Coordinates of C-alpha atoms in Angstrom, one line a residue:
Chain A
X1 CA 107.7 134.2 109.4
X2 CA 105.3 136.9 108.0
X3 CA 102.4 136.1 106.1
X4 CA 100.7 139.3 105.8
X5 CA 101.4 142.2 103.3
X6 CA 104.1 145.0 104.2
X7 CA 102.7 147.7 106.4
X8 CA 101.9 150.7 104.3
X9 CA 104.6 152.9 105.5
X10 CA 105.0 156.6 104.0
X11 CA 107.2 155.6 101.7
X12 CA 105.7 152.5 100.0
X13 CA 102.3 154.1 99.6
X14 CA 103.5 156.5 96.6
X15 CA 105.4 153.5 95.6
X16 CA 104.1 151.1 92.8
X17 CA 104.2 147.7 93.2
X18 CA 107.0 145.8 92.3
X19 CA 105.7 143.8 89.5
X20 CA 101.9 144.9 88.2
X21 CA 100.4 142.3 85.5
X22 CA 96.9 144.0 84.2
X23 CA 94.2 141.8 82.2
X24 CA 97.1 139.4 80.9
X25 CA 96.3 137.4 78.2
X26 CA 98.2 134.8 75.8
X27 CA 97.3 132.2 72.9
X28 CA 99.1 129.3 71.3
X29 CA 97.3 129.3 68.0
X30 CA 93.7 128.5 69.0
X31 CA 94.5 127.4 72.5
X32 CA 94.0 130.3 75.5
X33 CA 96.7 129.7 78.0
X34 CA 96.2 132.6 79.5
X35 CA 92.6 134.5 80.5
X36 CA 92.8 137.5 81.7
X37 CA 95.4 137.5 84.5
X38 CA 96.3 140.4 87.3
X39 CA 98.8 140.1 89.4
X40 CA 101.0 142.4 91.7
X41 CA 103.8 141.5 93.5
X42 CA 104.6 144.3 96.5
X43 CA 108.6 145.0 97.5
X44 CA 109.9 141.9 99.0
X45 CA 107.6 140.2 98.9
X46 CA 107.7 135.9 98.2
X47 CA 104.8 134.8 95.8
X48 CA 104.0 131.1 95.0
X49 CA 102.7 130.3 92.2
X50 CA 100.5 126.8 92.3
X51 CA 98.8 125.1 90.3
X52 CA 98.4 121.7 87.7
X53 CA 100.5 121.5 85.0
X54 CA 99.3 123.0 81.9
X55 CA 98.0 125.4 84.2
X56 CA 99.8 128.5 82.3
X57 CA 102.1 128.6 85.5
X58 CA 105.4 129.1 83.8
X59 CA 103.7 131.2 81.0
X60 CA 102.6 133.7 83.0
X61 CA 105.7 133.5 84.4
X62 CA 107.8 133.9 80.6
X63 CA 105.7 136.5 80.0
X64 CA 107.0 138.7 83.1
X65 CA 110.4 139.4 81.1
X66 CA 108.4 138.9 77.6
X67 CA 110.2 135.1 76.7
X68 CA 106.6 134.8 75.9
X69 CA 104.8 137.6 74.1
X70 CA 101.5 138.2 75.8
X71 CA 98.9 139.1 73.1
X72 CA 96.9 141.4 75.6
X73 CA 97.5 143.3 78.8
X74 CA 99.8 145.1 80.4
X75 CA 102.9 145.0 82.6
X76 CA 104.9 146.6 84.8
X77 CA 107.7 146.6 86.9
X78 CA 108.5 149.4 89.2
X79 CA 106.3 151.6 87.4
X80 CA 108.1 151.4 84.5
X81 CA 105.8 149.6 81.3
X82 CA 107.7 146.3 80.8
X83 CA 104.8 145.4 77.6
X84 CA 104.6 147.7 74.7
X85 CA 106.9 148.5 71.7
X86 CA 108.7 151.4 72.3
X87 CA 110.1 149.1 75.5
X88 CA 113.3 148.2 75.8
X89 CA 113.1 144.8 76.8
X90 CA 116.8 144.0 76.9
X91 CA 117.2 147.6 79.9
X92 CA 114.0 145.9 81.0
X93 CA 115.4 142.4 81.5
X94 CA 118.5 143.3 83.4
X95 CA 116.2 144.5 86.2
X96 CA 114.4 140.9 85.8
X97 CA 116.2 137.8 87.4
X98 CA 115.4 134.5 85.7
X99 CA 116.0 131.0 86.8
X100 CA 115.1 128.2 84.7
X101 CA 114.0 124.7 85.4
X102 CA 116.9 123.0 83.0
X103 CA 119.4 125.6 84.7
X104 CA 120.5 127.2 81.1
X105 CA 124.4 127.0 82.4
X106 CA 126.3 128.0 79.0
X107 CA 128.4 124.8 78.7
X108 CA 131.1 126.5 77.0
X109 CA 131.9 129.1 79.9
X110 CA 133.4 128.5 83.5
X111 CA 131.1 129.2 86.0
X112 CA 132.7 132.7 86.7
X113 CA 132.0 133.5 82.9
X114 CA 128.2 132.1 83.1
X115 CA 128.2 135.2 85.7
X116 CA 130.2 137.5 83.7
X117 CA 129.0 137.2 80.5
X118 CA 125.7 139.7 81.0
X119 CA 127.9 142.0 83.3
X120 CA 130.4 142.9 80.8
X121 CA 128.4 142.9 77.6
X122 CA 125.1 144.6 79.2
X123 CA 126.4 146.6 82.4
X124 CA 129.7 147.0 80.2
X125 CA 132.1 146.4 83.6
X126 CA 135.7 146.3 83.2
X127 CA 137.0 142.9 83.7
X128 CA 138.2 143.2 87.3
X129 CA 134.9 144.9 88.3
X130 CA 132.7 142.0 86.4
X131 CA 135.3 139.4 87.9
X132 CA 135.3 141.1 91.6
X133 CA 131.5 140.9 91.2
X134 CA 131.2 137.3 90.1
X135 CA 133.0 135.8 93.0
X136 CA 131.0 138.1 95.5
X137 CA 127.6 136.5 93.7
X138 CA 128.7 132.7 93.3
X139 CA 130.3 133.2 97.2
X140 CA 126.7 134.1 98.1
X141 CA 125.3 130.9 96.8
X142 CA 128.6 129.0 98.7
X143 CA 130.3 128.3 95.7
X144 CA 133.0 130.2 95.5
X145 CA 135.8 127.3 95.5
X146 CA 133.4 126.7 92.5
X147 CA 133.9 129.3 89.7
X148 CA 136.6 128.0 87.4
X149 CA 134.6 124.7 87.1
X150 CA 132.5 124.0 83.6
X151 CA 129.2 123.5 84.6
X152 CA 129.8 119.7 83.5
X153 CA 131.7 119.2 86.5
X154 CA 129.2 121.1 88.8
X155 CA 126.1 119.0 90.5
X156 CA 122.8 120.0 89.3
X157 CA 121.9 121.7 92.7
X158 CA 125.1 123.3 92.4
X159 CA 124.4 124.4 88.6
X160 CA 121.2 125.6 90.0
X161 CA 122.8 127.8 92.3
X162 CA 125.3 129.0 89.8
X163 CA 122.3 130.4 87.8
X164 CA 121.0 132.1 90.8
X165 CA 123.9 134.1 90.8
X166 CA 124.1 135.0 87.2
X167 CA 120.8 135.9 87.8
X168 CA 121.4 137.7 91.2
X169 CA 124.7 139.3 89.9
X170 CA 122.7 142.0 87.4
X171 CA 121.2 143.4 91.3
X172 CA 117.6 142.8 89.7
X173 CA 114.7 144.1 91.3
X174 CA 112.4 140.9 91.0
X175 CA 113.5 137.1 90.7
X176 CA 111.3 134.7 88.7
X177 CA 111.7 131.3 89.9
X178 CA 110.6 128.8 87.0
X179 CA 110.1 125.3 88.9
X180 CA 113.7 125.8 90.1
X181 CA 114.4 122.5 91.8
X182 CA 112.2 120.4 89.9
X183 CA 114.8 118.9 87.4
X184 CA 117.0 117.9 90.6
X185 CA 117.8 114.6 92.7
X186 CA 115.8 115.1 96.0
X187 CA 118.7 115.8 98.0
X188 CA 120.3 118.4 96.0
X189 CA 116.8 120.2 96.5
X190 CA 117.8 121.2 100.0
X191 CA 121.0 124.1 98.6
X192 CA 118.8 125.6 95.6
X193 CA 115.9 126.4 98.6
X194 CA 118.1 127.3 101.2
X195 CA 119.7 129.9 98.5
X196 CA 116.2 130.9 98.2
X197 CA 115.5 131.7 101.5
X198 CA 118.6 133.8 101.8
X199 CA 117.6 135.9 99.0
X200 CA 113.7 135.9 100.7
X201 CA 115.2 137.4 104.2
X202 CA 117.7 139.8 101.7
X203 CA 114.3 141.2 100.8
X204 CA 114.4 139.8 97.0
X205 CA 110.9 140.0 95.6
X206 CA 110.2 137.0 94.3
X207 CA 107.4 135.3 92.2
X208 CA 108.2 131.6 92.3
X209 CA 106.5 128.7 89.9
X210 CA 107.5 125.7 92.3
X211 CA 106.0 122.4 93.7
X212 CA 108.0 122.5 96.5
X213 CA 104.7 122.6 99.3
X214 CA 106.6 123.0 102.3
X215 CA 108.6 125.9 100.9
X216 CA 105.5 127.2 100.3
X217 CA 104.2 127.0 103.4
X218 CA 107.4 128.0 105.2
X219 CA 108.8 131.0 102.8
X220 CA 105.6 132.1 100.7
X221 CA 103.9 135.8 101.8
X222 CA 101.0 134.8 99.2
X223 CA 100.0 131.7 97.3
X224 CA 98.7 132.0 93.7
X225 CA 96.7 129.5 92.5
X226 CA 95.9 128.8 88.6
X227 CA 94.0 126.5 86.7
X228 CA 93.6 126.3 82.9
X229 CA 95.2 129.8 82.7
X230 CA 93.8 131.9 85.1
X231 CA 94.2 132.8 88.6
X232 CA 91.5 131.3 90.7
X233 CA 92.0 132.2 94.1
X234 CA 95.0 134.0 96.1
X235 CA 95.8 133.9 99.9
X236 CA 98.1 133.0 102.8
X237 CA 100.2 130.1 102.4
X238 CA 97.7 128.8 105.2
X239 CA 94.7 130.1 103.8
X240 CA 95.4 128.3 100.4
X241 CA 96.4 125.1 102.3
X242 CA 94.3 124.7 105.2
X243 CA 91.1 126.4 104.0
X244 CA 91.1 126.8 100.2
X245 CA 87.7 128.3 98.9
X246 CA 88.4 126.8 95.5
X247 CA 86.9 123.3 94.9
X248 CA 89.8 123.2 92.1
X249 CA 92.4 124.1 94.2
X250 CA 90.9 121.6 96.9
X251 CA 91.2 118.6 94.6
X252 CA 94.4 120.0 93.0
X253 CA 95.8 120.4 96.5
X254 CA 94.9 116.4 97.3
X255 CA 96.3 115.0 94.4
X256 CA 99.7 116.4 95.4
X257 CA 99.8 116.2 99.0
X258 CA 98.1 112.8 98.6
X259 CA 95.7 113.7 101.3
X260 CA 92.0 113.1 100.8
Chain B
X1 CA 165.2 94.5 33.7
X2 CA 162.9 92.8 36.5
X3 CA 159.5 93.5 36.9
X4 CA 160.2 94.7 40.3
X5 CA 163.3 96.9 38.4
X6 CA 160.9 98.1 36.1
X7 CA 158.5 99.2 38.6
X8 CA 160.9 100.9 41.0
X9 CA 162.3 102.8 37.3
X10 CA 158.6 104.2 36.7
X11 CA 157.9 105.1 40.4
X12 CA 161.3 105.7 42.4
X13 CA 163.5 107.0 39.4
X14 CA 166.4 109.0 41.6
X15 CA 167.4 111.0 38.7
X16 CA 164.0 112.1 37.5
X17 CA 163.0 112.6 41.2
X18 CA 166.4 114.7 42.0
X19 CA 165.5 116.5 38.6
X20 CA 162.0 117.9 39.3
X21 CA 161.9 117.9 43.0
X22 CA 162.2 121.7 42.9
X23 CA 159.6 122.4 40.7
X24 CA 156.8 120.2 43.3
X25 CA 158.6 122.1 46.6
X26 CA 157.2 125.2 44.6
X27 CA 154.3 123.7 43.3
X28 CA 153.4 122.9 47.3
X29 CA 154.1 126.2 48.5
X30 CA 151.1 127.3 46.0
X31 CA 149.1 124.8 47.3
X32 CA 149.3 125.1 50.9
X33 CA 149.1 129.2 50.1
X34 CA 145.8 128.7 48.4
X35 CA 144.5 126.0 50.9
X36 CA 144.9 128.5 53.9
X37 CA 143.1 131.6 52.0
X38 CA 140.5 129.8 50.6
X39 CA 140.0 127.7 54.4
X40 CA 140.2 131.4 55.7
X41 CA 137.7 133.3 53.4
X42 CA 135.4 130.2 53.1
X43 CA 134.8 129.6 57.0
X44 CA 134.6 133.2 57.3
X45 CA 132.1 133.8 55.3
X46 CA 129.8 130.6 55.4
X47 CA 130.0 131.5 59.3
X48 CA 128.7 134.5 58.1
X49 CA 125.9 133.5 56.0
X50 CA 124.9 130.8 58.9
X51 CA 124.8 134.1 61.3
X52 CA 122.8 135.9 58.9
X53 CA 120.3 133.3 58.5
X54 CA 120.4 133.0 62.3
X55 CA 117.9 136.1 62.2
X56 CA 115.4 134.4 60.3
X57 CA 114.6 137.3 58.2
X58 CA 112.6 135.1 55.5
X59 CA 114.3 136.9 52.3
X60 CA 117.4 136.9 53.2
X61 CA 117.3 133.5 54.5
X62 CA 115.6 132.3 50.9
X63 CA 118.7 133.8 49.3
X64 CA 121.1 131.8 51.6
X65 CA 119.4 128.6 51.3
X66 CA 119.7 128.5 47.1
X67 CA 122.9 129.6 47.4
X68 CA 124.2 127.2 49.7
X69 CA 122.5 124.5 47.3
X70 CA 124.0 125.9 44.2
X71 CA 127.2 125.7 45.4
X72 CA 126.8 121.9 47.4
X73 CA 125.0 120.8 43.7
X74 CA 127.4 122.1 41.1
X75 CA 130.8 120.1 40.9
X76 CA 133.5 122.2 41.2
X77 CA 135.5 121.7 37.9
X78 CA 132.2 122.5 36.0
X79 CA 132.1 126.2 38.2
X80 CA 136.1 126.7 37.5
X81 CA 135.9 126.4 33.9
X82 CA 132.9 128.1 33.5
X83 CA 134.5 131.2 35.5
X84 CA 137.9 130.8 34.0
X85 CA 136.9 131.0 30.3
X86 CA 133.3 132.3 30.4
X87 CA 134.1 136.0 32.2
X88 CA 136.6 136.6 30.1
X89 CA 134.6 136.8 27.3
X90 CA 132.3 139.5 29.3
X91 CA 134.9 141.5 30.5
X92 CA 136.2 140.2 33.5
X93 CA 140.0 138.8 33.5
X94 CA 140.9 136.5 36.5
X95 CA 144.1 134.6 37.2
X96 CA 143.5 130.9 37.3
X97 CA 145.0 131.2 41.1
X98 CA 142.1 134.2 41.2
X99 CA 139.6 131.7 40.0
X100 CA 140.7 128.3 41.6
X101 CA 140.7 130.7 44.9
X102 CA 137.1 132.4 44.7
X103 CA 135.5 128.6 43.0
X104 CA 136.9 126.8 46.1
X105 CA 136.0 129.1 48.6
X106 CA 132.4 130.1 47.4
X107 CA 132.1 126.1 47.8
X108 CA 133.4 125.8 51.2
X109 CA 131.3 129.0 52.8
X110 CA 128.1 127.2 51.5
X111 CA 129.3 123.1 53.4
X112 CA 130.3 125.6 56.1
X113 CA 127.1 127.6 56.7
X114 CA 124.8 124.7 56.2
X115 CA 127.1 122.8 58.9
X116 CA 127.0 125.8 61.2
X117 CA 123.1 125.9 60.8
X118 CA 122.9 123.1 61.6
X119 CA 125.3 123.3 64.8
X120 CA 122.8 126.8 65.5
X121 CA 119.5 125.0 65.3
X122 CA 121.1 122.3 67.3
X123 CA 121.2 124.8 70.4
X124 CA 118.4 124.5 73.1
X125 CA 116.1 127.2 73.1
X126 CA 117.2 127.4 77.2
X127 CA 120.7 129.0 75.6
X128 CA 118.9 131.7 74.1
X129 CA 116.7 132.0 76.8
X130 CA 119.1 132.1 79.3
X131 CA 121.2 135.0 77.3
X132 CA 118.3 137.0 76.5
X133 CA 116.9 136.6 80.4
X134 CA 119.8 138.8 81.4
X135 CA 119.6 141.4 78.8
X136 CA 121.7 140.5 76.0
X137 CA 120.5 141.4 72.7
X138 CA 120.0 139.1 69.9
X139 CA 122.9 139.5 67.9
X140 CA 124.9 138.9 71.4
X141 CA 123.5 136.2 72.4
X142 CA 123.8 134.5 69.1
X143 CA 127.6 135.8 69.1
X144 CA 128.8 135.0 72.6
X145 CA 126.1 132.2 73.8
X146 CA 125.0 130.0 70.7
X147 CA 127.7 130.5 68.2
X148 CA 130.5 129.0 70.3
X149 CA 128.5 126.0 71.1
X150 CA 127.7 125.6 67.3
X151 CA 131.3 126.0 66.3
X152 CA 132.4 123.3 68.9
X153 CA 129.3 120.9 67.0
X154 CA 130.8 121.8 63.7
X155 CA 134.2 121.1 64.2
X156 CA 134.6 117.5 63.3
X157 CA 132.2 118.0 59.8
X158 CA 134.0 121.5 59.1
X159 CA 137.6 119.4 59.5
X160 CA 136.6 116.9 57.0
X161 CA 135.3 119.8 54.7
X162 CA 138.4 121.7 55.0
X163 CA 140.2 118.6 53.9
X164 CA 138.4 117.6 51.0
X165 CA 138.0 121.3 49.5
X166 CA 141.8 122.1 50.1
X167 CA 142.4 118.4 48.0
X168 CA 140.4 120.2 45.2
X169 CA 143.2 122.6 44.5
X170 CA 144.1 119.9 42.5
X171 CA 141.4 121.0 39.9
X172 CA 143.5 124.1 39.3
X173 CA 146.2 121.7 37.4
X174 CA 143.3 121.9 34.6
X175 CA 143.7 126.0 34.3
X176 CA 147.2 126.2 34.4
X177 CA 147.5 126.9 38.3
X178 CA 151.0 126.0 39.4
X179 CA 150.1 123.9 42.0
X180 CA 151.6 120.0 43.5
X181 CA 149.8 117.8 40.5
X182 CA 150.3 121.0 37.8
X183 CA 154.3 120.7 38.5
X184 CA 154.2 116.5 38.8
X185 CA 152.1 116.1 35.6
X186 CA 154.4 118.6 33.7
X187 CA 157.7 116.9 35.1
X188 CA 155.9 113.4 34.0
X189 CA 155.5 114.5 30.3
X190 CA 158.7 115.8 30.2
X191 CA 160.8 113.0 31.7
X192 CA 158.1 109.8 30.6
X193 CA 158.0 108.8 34.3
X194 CA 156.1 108.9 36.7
X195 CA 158.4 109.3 39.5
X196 CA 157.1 113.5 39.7
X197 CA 153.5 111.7 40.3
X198 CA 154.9 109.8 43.0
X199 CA 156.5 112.7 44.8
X200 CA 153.4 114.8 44.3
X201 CA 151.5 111.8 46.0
X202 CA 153.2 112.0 48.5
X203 CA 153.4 115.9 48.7
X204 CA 149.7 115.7 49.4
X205 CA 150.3 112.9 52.4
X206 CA 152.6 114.7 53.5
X207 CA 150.6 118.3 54.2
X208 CA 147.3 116.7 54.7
X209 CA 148.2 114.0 57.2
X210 CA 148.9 116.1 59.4
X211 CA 145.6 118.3 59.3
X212 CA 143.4 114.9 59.2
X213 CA 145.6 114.4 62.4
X214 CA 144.7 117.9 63.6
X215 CA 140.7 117.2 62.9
X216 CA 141.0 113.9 65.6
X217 CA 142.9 116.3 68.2
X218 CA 140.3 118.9 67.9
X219 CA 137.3 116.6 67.9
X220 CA 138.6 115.4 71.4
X221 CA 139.9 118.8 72.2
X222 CA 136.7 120.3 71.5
X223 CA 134.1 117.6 73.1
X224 CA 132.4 118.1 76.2
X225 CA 130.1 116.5 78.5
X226 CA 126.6 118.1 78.1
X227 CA 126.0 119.9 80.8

């Protein structure tokens, strides 16, 4: 377990991060959900984002892959300008995985298909390559035996993991984990995080809106944590936990863990 | 002669019914050929329309909405006649098959987009989310994503439209449109029976049971567990 930043080899020092927010900021009508955010996320890196609800968690978050449209700031992934209007966001969101609290399984579509879909209409693959690459990405969430099945028939866990390898199956440079297991029965929790620590030890960056403290503790390189949209303090997984600085994130941090 | 005599000799007269059954067996093959084009044409483009107003391109959208009310407000035998003696008398010549075609299907395309709208709206945002997260345009996700599920909604109301717009080709009797009743009514003024009624009656049972049939099968066929 490694809780401090990559080593700045020669190659990583000319090499910008992997996801750069700059002075991020977003309104609903009169209401500032966001104020004045950075963030960077470095190449394979975990990052946990804490914080209450209402917090502006998962809009930061949706505004990553521009689900939400930030009114101010800038973004970037690789490098490359993610915010802007001569972007475009669809090239952009194929290097972006997304995985959604409610899963977003198309009904309609086999779980294969789910997978498919994005590889033959935005990579344009021929059928067999699409196909060949669907079973490699559902196999690598262990549901192989899985991917003729409607997501009806699936398990929320197992739906979970399905959209993990849509996601995963487009090769994207960054995952963004919106409060993945949090619409799930308690012991289907156990197969979406153990799919997420797979992709953490692949050497996935990820930037993960979660609740789940001990995968926190165990899996996170860096815990973010916001309250009433902005980021008020940043550290180790034990830093944040043991030794916060923040009285917010002190009395957050007892109301969940029930500790006083 | 019985009551019951009389009654099978107005309803069930052999000789008028051997007499004129030709003339309905043609008189149905014009019906069921104008029932498919105008199902065709009228899903087609309603689904169309709902698509359109899918991008929510305000004037566009304004355009769809009054013409899907125009169409669902004005009866249909008030829009036939209008069309089939008011253009000619600017120009425009149609046959009454023409007319009972384009009346009828104009009609169904605005039930059918307002259905599908309704089947579109109807979608979690997720679904788009979900599409658009992994780089599909608009237009794709709205084509492969969101319209499915909408069509699968719309099924069961866009059966029961079908139906009842196809038992409007009826109307066309009024403009001279061979049709089922057209053939029947003619056979009943010539003969004085109404034995050609009856076998128009049940003509109509006849094709449309089975599609009313069809509408149940698909509504199963069709339903799914939400996920």
């Amino acid at each position: 377990m490694s809780t401090s930043a990559p080593p700045k080899t020669a190659s990583n020092v000319s090499r910008p991060p992997s996801l750069e927010v700059r002075d991020l900021n977003k309104y609903f009508a009169s209401f500032h959900a966001l104020k004045n955010v950075d963030l960077l996320v470095e190449h394979s890196e975990l990052v946990f984002v804490l914080g209450p609800s209402g917090s502006g968690k998962s809009t930061m978050l949706r505004c990553c892959n521009r689900l939400e449209e930030p009114d101010s700031g800038d973004i970037f992934l690789e490098g490359d300008p993610v915010t802007g209007a001569k972007v475009d966001i669809n090239a952009i969101r194929q290097r972006i995985g997304m995985v959604f609290q409610s899963f977003n399984l198309y009904p309609h579509l086999s779980a294969r298909k789910n997978v498919t879909l994005a590889l033959r209409k935005v990579l344009r693959l021929s059928r067999d390559e699409a196909d060949a690459r669907a079973e490699q990405a559902l196999d690598n969430v262990g549901l192989a035996d899985k991917a003729d099945n409607l997501p009806a028939a699936l398990s929320g866990g197992q739906q979970q993991r399905v959209a993990i390898a849509r996601a995963l199956a487009l090769e994207p440079q960054v995952m963004l984990f919106d409060e993945p297991t949090s619409a799930l029965d308690p012991e289907l929790v156990g197969d979406v995080l153990s799919v997420m620590r797979d992709l953490k030890s692949s050497g996935m960056t990820m930037l993960v809106v979660s609740h789940e403290m001990n995968f926190a503790r165990e899996a996170a390189d860096r815990v973010i944590f916001m309250d009433q949209g902005a980021l008020i303090e940043q550290g180790t997984a034990e830093q944040i936990f043991e030794n916060p600085s923040h009285e917010r994130t002190r009395t957050f941090l007892s109301r969940v863990t029930g500790a006083d | 002669m019985s009551s019951f005599e009389r009654f099978l000799d107005t309803f069930f007269n052999a000789t008028v019914l051997e007499k004129y059954a030709p003339a309905i067996l043609s008189g149905v093959g014009v019906t069921v050929w104008l029932s498919i084009l105008i199902i065709i044409a009228g899903m087609a483009f309603g689904t169309l329309l709902a698509c359109l107003r899918a991008y929510r391109f305000k004037p566009l959208s304004f355009f769809i909405v009054i013409y899907a009310d125009i169409f669902r407000a004005l009866p249909p035998l008030v829009m036939i006649l209008l069309i089939f003696f008011g253009l000619p008398s600017v120009g425009i010549t149609l046959s009454s098959f023409m007319v009972l075609f384009v009346v009828l299907a104009l009609i169904l395309s605005a039930f059918a987009e307002e259905i599908l709208w309704a089947g579109i709206t109807s979608i979690e945002k997720g679904q788009w989310e979900a599409g658009r997260s992994t780089g599909l345009g608009f237009t794709q996700t709205l084509i492969f994503v969101v319209l499915p599920q909408a069509m699968r909604l719309a099924i069961p109301p866009l059966t029961n439209r079908a139906i009842a717009i196809t038992k409007m080709t009826a109307l066309g009797t009024v403009i001279g449109v061979p049709d089922i009743l057209n053939q029947a009514s003619t056979a009943q003024s010539f003969s004085g029976n109404a034995s050609p009624l009856m076998l128009a009656a049940v003509a109509y049972v006849v094709l449309f049971l089975p599609f009313v049939i069809l509408s149940r099968w698909l509504e199963n066929r069709y339903f799914w567990r939400k996920a």
